[in-house]
XYZ file of C-alpha atoms in Angstrom:
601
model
C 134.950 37.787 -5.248
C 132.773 37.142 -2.356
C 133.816 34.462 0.234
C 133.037 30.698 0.333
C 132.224 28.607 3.310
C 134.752 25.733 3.282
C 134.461 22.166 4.393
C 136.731 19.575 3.883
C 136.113 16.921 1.479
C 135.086 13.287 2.512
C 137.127 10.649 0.880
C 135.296 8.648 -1.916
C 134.808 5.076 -1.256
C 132.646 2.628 -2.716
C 132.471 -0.975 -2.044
C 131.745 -1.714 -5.974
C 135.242 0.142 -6.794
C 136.076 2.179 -9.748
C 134.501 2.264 -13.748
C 136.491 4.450 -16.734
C 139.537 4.815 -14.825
C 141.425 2.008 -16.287
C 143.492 0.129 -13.655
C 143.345 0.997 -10.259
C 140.926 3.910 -8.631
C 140.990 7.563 -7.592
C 141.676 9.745 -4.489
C 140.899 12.853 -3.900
C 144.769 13.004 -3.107
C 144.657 12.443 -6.683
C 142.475 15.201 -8.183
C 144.017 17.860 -6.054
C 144.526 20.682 -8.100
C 141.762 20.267 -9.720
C 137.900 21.291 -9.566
C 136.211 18.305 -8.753
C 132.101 18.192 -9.487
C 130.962 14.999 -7.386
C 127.559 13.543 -9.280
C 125.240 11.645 -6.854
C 123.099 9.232 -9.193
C 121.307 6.031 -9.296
C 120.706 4.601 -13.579
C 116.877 4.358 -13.057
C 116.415 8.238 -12.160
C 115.083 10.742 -15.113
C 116.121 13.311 -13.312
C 119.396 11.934 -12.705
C 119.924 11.131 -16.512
C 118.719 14.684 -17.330
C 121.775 16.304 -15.500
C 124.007 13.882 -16.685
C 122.992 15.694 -20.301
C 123.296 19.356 -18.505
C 126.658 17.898 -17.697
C 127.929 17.054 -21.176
C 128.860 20.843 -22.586
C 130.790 21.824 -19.027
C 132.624 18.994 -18.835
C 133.812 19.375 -22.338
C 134.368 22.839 -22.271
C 136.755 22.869 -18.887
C 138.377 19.393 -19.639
C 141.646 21.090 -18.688
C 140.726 21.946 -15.308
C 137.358 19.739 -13.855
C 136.790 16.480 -13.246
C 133.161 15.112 -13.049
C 132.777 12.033 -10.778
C 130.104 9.871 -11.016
C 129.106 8.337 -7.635
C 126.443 5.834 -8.595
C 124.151 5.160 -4.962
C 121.703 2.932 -5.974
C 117.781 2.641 -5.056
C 116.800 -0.410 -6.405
C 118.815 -3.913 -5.066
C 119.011 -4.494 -8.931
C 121.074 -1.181 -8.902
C 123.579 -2.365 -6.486
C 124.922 -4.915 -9.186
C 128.048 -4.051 -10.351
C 127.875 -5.486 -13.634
C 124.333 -3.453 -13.793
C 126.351 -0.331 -13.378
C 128.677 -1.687 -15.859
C 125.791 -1.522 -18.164
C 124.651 1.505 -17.226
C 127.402 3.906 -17.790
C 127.737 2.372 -21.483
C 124.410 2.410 -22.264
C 124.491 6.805 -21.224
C 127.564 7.136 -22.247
C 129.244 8.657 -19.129
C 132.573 9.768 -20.123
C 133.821 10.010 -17.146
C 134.892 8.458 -13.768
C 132.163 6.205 -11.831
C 132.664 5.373 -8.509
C 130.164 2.408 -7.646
C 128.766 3.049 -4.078
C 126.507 0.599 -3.498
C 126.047 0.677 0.389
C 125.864 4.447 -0.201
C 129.037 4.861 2.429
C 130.184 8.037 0.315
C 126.362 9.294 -0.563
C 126.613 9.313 3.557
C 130.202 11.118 4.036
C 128.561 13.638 2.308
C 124.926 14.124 3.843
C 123.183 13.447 -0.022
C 119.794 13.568 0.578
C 118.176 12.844 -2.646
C 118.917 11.986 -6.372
C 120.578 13.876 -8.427
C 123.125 15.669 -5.706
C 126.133 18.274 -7.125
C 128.912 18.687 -4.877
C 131.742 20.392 -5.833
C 134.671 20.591 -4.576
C 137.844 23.196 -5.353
C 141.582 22.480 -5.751
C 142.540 22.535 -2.087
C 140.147 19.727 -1.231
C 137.028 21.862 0.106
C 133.406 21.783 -0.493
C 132.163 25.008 -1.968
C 128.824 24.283 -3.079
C 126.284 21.574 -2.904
C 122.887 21.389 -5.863
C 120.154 19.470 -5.835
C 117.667 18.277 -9.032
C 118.000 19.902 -12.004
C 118.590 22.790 -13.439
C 122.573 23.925 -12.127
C 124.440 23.959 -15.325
C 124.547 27.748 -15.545
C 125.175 27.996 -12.331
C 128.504 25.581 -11.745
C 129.682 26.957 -15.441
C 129.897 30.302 -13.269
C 131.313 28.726 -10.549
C 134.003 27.121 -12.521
C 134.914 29.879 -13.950
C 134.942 31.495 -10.793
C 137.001 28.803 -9.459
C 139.531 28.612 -12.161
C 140.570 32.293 -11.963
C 140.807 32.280 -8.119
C 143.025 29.354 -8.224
C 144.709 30.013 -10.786
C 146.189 32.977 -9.127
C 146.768 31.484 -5.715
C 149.077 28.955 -8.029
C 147.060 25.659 -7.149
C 145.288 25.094 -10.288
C 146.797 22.460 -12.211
C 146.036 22.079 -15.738
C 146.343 18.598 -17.898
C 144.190 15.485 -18.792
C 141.879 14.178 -16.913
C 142.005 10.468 -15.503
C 138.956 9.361 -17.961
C 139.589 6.163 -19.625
C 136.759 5.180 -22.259
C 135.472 1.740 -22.354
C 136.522 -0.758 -25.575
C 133.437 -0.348 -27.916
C 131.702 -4.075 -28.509
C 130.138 -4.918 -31.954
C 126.757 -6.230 -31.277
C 123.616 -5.587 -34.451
C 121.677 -3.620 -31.252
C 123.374 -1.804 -28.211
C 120.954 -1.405 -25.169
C 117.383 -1.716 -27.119
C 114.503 -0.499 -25.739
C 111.263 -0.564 -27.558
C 109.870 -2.371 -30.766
C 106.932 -2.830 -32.739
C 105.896 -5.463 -35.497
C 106.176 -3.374 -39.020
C 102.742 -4.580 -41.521
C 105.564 -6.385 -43.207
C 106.302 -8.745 -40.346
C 109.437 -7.477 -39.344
C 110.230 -5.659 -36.473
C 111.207 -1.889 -36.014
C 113.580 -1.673 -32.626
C 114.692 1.327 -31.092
C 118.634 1.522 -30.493
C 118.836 3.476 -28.085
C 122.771 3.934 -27.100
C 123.579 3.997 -30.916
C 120.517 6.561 -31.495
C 119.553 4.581 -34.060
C 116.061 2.721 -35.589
C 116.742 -0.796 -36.409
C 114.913 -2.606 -38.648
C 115.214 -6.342 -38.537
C 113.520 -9.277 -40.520
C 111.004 -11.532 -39.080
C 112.954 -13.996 -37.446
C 114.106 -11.154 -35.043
C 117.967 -11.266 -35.826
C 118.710 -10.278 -39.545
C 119.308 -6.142 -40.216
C 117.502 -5.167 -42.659
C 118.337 -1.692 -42.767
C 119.190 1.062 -39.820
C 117.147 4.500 -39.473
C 119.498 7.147 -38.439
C 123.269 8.450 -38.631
C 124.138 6.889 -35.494
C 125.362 10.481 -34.225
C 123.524 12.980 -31.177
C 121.020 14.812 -32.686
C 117.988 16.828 -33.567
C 117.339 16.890 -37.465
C 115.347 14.992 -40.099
C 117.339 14.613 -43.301
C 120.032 12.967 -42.454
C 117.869 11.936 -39.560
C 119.259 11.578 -36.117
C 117.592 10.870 -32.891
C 119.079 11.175 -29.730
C 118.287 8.096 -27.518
C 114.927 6.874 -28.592
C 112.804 4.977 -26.507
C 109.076 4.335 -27.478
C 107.463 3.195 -30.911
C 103.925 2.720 -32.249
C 102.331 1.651 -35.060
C 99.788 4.875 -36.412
C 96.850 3.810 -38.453
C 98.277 5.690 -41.539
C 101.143 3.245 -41.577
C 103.584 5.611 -40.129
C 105.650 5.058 -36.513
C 105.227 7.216 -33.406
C 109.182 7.251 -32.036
C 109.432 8.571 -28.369
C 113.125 10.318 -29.118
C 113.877 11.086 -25.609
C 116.790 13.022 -24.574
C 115.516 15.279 -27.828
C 112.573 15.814 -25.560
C 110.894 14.966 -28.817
C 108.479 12.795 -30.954
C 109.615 11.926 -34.403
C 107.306 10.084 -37.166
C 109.314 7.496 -39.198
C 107.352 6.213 -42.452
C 108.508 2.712 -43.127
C 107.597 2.532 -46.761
C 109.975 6.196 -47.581
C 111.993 6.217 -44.967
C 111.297 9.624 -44.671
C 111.598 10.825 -40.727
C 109.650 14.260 -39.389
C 109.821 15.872 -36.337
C 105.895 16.510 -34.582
C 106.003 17.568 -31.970
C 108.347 19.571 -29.110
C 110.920 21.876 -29.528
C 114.195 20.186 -28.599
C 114.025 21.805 -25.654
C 113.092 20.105 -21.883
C 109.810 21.168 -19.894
C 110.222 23.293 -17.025
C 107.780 24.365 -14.658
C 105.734 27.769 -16.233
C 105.941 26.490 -19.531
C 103.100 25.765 -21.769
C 101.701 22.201 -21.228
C 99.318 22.545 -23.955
C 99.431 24.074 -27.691
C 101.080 23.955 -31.470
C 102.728 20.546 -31.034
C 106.124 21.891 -32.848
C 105.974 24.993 -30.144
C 105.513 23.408 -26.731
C 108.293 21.526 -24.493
C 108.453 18.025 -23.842
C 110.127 16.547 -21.223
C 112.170 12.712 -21.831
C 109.008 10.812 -23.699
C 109.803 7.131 -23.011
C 106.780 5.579 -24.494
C 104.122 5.915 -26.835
C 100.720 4.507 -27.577
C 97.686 4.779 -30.387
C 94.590 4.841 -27.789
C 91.078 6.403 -28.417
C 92.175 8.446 -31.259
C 95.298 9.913 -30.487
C 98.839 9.243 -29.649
C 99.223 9.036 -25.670
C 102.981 9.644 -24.307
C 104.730 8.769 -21.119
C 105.897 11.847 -20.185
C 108.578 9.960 -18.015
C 110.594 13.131 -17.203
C 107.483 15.398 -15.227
C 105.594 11.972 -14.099
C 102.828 12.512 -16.839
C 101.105 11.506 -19.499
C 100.502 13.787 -22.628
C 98.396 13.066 -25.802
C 99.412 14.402 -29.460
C 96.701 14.754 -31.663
C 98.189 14.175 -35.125
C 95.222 15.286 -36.924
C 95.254 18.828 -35.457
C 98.798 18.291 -35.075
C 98.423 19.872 -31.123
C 100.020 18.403 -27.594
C 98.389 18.675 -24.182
C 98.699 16.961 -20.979
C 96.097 14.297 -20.348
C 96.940 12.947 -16.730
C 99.342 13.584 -13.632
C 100.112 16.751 -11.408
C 103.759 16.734 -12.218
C 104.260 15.261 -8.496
C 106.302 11.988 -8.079
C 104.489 9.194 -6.615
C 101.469 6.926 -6.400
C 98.033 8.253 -6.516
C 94.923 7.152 -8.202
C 91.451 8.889 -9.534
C 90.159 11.126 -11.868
C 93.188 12.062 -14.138
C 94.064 15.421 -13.731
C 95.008 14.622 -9.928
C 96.558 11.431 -10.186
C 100.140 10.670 -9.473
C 103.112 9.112 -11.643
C 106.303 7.973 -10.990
C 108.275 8.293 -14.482
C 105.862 6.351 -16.868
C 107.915 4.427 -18.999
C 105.423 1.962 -20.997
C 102.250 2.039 -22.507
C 100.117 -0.616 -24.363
C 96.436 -0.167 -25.518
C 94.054 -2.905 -24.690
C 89.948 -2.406 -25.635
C 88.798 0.522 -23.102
C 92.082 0.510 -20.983
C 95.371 2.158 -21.526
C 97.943 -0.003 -19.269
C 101.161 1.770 -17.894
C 104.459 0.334 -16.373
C 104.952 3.198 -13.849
C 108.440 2.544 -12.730
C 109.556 4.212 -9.795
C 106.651 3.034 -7.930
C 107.647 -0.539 -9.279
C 103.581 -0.714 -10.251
C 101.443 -2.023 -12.880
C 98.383 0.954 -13.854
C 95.742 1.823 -16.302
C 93.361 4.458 -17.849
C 90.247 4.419 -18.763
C 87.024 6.608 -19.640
C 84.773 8.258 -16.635
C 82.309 10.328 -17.511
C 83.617 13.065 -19.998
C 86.833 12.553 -18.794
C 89.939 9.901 -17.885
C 90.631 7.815 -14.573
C 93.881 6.002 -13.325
C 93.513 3.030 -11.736
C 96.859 0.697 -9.968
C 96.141 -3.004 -10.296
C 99.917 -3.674 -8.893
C 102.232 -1.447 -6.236
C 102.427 0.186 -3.118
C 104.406 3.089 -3.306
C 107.585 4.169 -4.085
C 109.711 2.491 -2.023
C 108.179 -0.804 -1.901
C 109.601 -3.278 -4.882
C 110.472 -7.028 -4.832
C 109.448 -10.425 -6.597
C 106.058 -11.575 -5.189
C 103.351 -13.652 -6.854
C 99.785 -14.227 -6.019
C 97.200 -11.301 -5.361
C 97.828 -7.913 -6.996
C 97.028 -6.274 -3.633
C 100.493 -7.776 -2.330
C 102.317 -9.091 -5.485
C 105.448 -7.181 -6.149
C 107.527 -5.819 -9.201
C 110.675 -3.757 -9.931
C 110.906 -0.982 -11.645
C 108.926 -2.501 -15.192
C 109.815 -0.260 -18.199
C 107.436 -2.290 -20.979
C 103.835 -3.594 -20.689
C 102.147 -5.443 -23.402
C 98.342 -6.598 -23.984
C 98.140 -9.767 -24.470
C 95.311 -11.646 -26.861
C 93.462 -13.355 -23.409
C 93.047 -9.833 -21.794
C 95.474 -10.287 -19.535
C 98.586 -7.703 -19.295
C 102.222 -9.120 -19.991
C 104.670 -6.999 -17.857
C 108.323 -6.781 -18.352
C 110.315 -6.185 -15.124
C 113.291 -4.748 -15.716
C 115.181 -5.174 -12.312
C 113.600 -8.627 -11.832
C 115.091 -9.518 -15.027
C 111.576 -11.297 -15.781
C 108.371 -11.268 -18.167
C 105.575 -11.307 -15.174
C 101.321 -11.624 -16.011
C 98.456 -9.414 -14.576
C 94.704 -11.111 -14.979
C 92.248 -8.811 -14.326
C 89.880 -11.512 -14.271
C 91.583 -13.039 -11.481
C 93.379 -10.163 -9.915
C 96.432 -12.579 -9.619
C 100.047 -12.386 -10.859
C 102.374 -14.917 -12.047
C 105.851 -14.978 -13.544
C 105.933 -15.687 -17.616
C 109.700 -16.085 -17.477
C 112.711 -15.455 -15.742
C 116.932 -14.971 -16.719
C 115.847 -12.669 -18.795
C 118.411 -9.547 -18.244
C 116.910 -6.035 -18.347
C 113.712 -6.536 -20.071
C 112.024 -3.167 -21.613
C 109.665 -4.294 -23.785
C 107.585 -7.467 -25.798
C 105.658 -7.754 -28.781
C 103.280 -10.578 -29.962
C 104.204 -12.431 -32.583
C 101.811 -15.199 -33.616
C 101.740 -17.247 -31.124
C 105.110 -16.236 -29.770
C 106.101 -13.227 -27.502
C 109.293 -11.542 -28.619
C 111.219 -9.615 -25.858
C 113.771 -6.628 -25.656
C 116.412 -7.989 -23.689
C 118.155 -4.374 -23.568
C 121.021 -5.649 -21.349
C 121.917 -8.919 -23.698
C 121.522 -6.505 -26.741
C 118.800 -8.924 -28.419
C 115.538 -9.534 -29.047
C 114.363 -13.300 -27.321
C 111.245 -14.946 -28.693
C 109.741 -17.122 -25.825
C 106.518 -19.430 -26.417
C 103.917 -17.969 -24.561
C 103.299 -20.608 -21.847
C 100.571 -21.974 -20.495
C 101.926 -22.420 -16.830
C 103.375 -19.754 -14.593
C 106.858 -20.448 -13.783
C 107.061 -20.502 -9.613
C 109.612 -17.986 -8.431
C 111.031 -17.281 -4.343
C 108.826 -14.218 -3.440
C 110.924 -11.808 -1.669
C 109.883 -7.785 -0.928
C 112.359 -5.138 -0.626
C 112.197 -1.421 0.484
C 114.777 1.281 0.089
C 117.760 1.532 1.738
C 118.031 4.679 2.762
C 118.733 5.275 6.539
C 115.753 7.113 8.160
C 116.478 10.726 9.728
C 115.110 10.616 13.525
C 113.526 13.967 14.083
C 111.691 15.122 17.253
C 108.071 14.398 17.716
C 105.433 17.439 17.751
C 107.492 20.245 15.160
C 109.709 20.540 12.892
C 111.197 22.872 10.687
C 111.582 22.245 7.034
C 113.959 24.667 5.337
C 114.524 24.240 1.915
C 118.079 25.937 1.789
C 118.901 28.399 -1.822
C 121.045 30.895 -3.021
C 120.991 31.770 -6.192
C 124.095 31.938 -7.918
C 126.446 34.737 -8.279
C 124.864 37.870 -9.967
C 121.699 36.575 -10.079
C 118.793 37.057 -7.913
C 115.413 35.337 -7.226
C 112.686 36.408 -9.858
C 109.978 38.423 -8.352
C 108.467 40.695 -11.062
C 105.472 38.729 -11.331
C 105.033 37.505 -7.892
C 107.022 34.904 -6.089
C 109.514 32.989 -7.920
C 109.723 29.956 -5.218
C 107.270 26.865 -4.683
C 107.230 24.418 -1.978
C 104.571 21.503 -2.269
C 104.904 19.062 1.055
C 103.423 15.809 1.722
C 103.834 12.285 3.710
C 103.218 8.606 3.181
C 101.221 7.661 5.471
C 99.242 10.659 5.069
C 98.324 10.980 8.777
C 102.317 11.867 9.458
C 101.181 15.631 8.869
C 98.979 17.244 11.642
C 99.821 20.386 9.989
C 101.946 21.784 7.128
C 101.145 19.667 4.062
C 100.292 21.270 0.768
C 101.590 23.995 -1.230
C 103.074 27.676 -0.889
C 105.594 29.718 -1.797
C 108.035 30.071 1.265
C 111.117 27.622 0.948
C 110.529 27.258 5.045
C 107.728 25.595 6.631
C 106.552 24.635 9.780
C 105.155 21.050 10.649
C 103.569 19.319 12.671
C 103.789 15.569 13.289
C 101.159 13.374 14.425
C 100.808 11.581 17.789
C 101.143 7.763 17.494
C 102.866 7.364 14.206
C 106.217 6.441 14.443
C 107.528 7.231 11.296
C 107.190 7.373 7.090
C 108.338 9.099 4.086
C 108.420 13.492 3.743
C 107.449 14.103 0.182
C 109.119 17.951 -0.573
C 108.887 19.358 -3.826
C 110.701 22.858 -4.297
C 111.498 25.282 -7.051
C 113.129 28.584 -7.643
C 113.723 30.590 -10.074
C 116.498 33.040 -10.652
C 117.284 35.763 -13.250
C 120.550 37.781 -14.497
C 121.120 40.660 -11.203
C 121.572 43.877 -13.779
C 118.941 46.714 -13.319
C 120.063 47.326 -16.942
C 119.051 44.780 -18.686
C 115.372 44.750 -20.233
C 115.181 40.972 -20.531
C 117.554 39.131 -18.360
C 118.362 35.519 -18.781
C 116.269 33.437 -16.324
C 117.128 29.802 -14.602
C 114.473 27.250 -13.134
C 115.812 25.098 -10.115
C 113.709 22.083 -9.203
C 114.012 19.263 -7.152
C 111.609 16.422 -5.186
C 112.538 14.885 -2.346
C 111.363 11.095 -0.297
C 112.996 11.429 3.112
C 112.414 8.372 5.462
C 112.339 9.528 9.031
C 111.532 8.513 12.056
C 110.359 9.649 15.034
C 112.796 9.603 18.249
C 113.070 11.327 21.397
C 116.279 13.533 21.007
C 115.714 13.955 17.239
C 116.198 16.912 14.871
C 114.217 19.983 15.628
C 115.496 20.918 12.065
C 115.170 19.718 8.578
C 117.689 21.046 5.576
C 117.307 19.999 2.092
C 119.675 22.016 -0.115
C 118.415 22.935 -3.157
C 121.726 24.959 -4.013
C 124.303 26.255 -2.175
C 125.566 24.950 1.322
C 123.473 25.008 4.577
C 125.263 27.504 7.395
């Protein structure tokens, strides 16, 4: 077995404490003797709820011997909340311990540069490896096993149940909602998503009229079960569009039979290199969160490769419609715009509006030419969020999962970590605030003259009279807190550190198997060195007379089975974006080291 480089193990702290323990907390005093897989995560990432599924099979397969910590280092101030983590690790089910971080003290012991981080650590207390993104699973099963047998022998493996302690189940009709749509009936159809579940309930909003689903994980359509569903819409056949999104999947659900059929995706997440247009039942989708019926087809937020895909139920085909795949905020024709995990769509006239949530920003679509524009009416960026009224060109949101049309053209938005229903008028270009104490809205639908919100945290749906008056709110503007890296003015080297896991190697039989895309907010940071290649190191160069800003770095690699022997060897994709802050300082790094996987020498 080849040798490890060894570092000793920060101790976890977090000023929030511990969740799923029970009494008390943890040490790593604690867990020695056993292999200890340290998850850096925040509850609004996609990414990070991705690899908390990757997560699920090891963990239950080497119960005996790892422990899986949850270190929750929050982005948004709404994240910091305790009782917002609280909610969080029910609403994913994490089964295991949560360490709430919120003044990421431990996320800094440890160097964590980005959501998700793996870090594991072996029985004697030493980091061994480090991964970043998506992607590891195969990987840390090896190096478990690895891990296991080495310490097993060296007698400091110990075996036994882990210090899990499952929440007590509450009985509430809905558990963490988050979408619904008025049935032709006049009652509503609600997606349930932590009890994977479709909920019908009468028109007054409260009374079950009958549930859609076994309740159970899964991927099948008689019995039917869904695995977290997200998005509905209404189709003009009657039918109902359900975004079922950790099947990476979209299901149609026929109200009058009950009858439920998968359309389109395989069950099976997007990677990079896969096919992003085709037979719908043959192509990959990646976490759907929303879904809408505009100009003829079925659009999807493609929340999970910050897209937006259309499904054409006529010719029964998927393709991608809008977004690069890169993270962030930018507008224009459609096939180069940006998104930031789309996670709400509502059709209004010529305009598609979209609650793009990591950029905290309100967004459209609409026709140009022969083809599609985006358009941002509200946000800045990624790491700008807060509660501000007024002018769109300064008002703030934070992180808005639902957005609904509403009957005077103006756009209802519901933002989720401002706990509040806000308004956009295009006509005015001003926003106001609908309603507030709301906790955790994700979506609204009209109702007559009502508007009937998913309060996802308060399990419910709320029916509020639209009013006529905004209510006045304290404005107040946040960024993330992330401690800027001071690097060296003039340049730097970016070295995007991986090794591919034991007996594999990179894939090179049809060219390279890395990518590196690099770019800045402001844009002016880079003098040289932005855009995209195939060497995991780069050299830039900063401007003169910009003081700092944000390093964009998207990587991926790709590594195969290491056996001359083997005809068609099994193949791994490992991806990752980064958003450093740095700034520039005399006496800075000279260096920059993101680790993809593996530790940095």
């Amino acid at each position: 077995m080849a040798s490890r480089a060894r570092v000793r193990a920060p101790e976890l702290i977090g000023k929030g404490g511990w969740l799923n323990v029970g009494d008390g907390g943890l040490t790593l005093a604690d867990l020695r003797g056993r292999i200890v897989i340290l998850d850096f995560w925040t509850f609004c990432c996609v990414n990070c709820l991705h690899v908390l599924d990757e997560l699920r099979e090891l963990e239950e397969k080497h119960r005996d011997t790892t422990v899986i910590i949850g270190v929750h280092s929050p982005k948004f101030v709404h994240e910091a909340d305790h009782r917002a983590v609280v909610d969080a690790v029910e609403r994913y089910e994490v089964a295991h311990p949560v360490l709430d971080d919120p003044e990421l003290a431990t996320w800094k012991q440890y160097a964590v540069r980005a959501w998700p981080t793996l870090v594991v650590i072996d029985p004697e207390g030493y980091v061994v490896a480090q991964h970043a993104g998506e992607g590891h699973a195969h990987a840390l099963e090896k190096l478990v096993g690895e891990l296991e047998a080495e310490h097993e022998a060296k007698g400091t493996l110990r075996r036994g149940d882990g210090p899990y302690v499952p929440p007590e189940p509450q009985a509430t009709d809905l558990r963490f909602p988050g979408k619904a749509v008025v049935l032709p009936s006049g009652n509503f159809l609600v997606s349930d998503t932590t009890r994977h579940q479709l909920v019908e309930l009468a028109a007054d909003g409260e009374t079950v009229v009958r549930r859609v689903g076994t309740g159970e994980r899964g991927l099948t359509d008689s019995p039917a079960r869904f695995s977290e569903p997200q998005g509905l819409a209404l189709l003009p056949d009657g039918r109902v569009i359900v975004a079922d999104t950790v099947n990476h999947a979209l299901r149609a659900y026929d109200p009058e039979t009950g009858a439920v059929e998968t359309v389109a995706g395989t069950g099976r997440q997007w990677w990079q290199g896969s096919a992003s247009s085709g037979a719908a039942r043959e192509v990959d989708l990646s976490s759907p969160w929303d879904v809408a019926w505009f100009d003829g087809r079925v659009w999807i937020a493609m929340a999970g490769v910050h897209q937006l895909w259309t499904y054409d139920p006529e010719s029964r085909t998927v393709g991608v419609a809008a977004g690069t795949t890169n993270e962030g905020l930018v507008d224009g024709p459609a096939a180069e715009a940006w998104f930031a995990q789309p996670s709400g769509l509502a059709a209004a006239g010529d305009r598609l509006w979209l609650a793009d949530s990591e950029t905290s920003a309100l967004r459209w679509v609409e026709r140009e030419g022969d083809g599609y524009a985006v358009r941002t009416a509200v946000g800045a960026g990624l790491f700008d969020f807060g509660h501000r009224d007024g002018d769109a060109a300064q008002a703030l949101l934070q992180h808005p999962l639902g957005v609904t049309a509403l009957p005077d053209g103006s756009v209802a938005v519901s933002d989720t970590y401002n706990h509040a229903l806000r308004r956009y008028d295009p006509a005015t270009g001003e926003v106001t605030t609908l309603a507030t104490d709301l906790r955790e809205p994700s979506d609204a639908v009209l109702a007559g003259d009502d508007i009937v919100v998913v309060e996802s945290a308060r399990h419910r749906l709320t029916r509020l009279r639209l009013p006529e008056e905004a209510v006045r709110v304290e404005s107040v503007a946040h960024r993330t807190q992330r401690e800027a890296t001071e690097i060296a003015p003039g340049r730097l080297r970016l070295d995007v550190v991986f090794q591919a896991p034991a007996g594999q190697k990179l894939d090179t039989r049809y060219g390279p198997s890395t990518r590196l895309l690099v770019s800045s907010t402001p844009p002016e940071l880079l003098a040289e060195g932005a855009g995209a290649g195939t060497d995991l190191s780069r050299e830039l160069v900063l401007a003169d007379g910009i003081d700092g800003g944000v390093l964009h770095v998207s990587a991926m690699a790709a590594s195969c089975d290491d056996d001359l022997a083997n005809e068609y060897p099994a193949c791994h994709v490992h991806q990752q974006d980064w958003g450093v802050p740095v700034r520039i300082a005399a006496g800075g790094a000279g260096r920059l080291p993101l680790v993809l996987a593996g530790l940095d020498a």
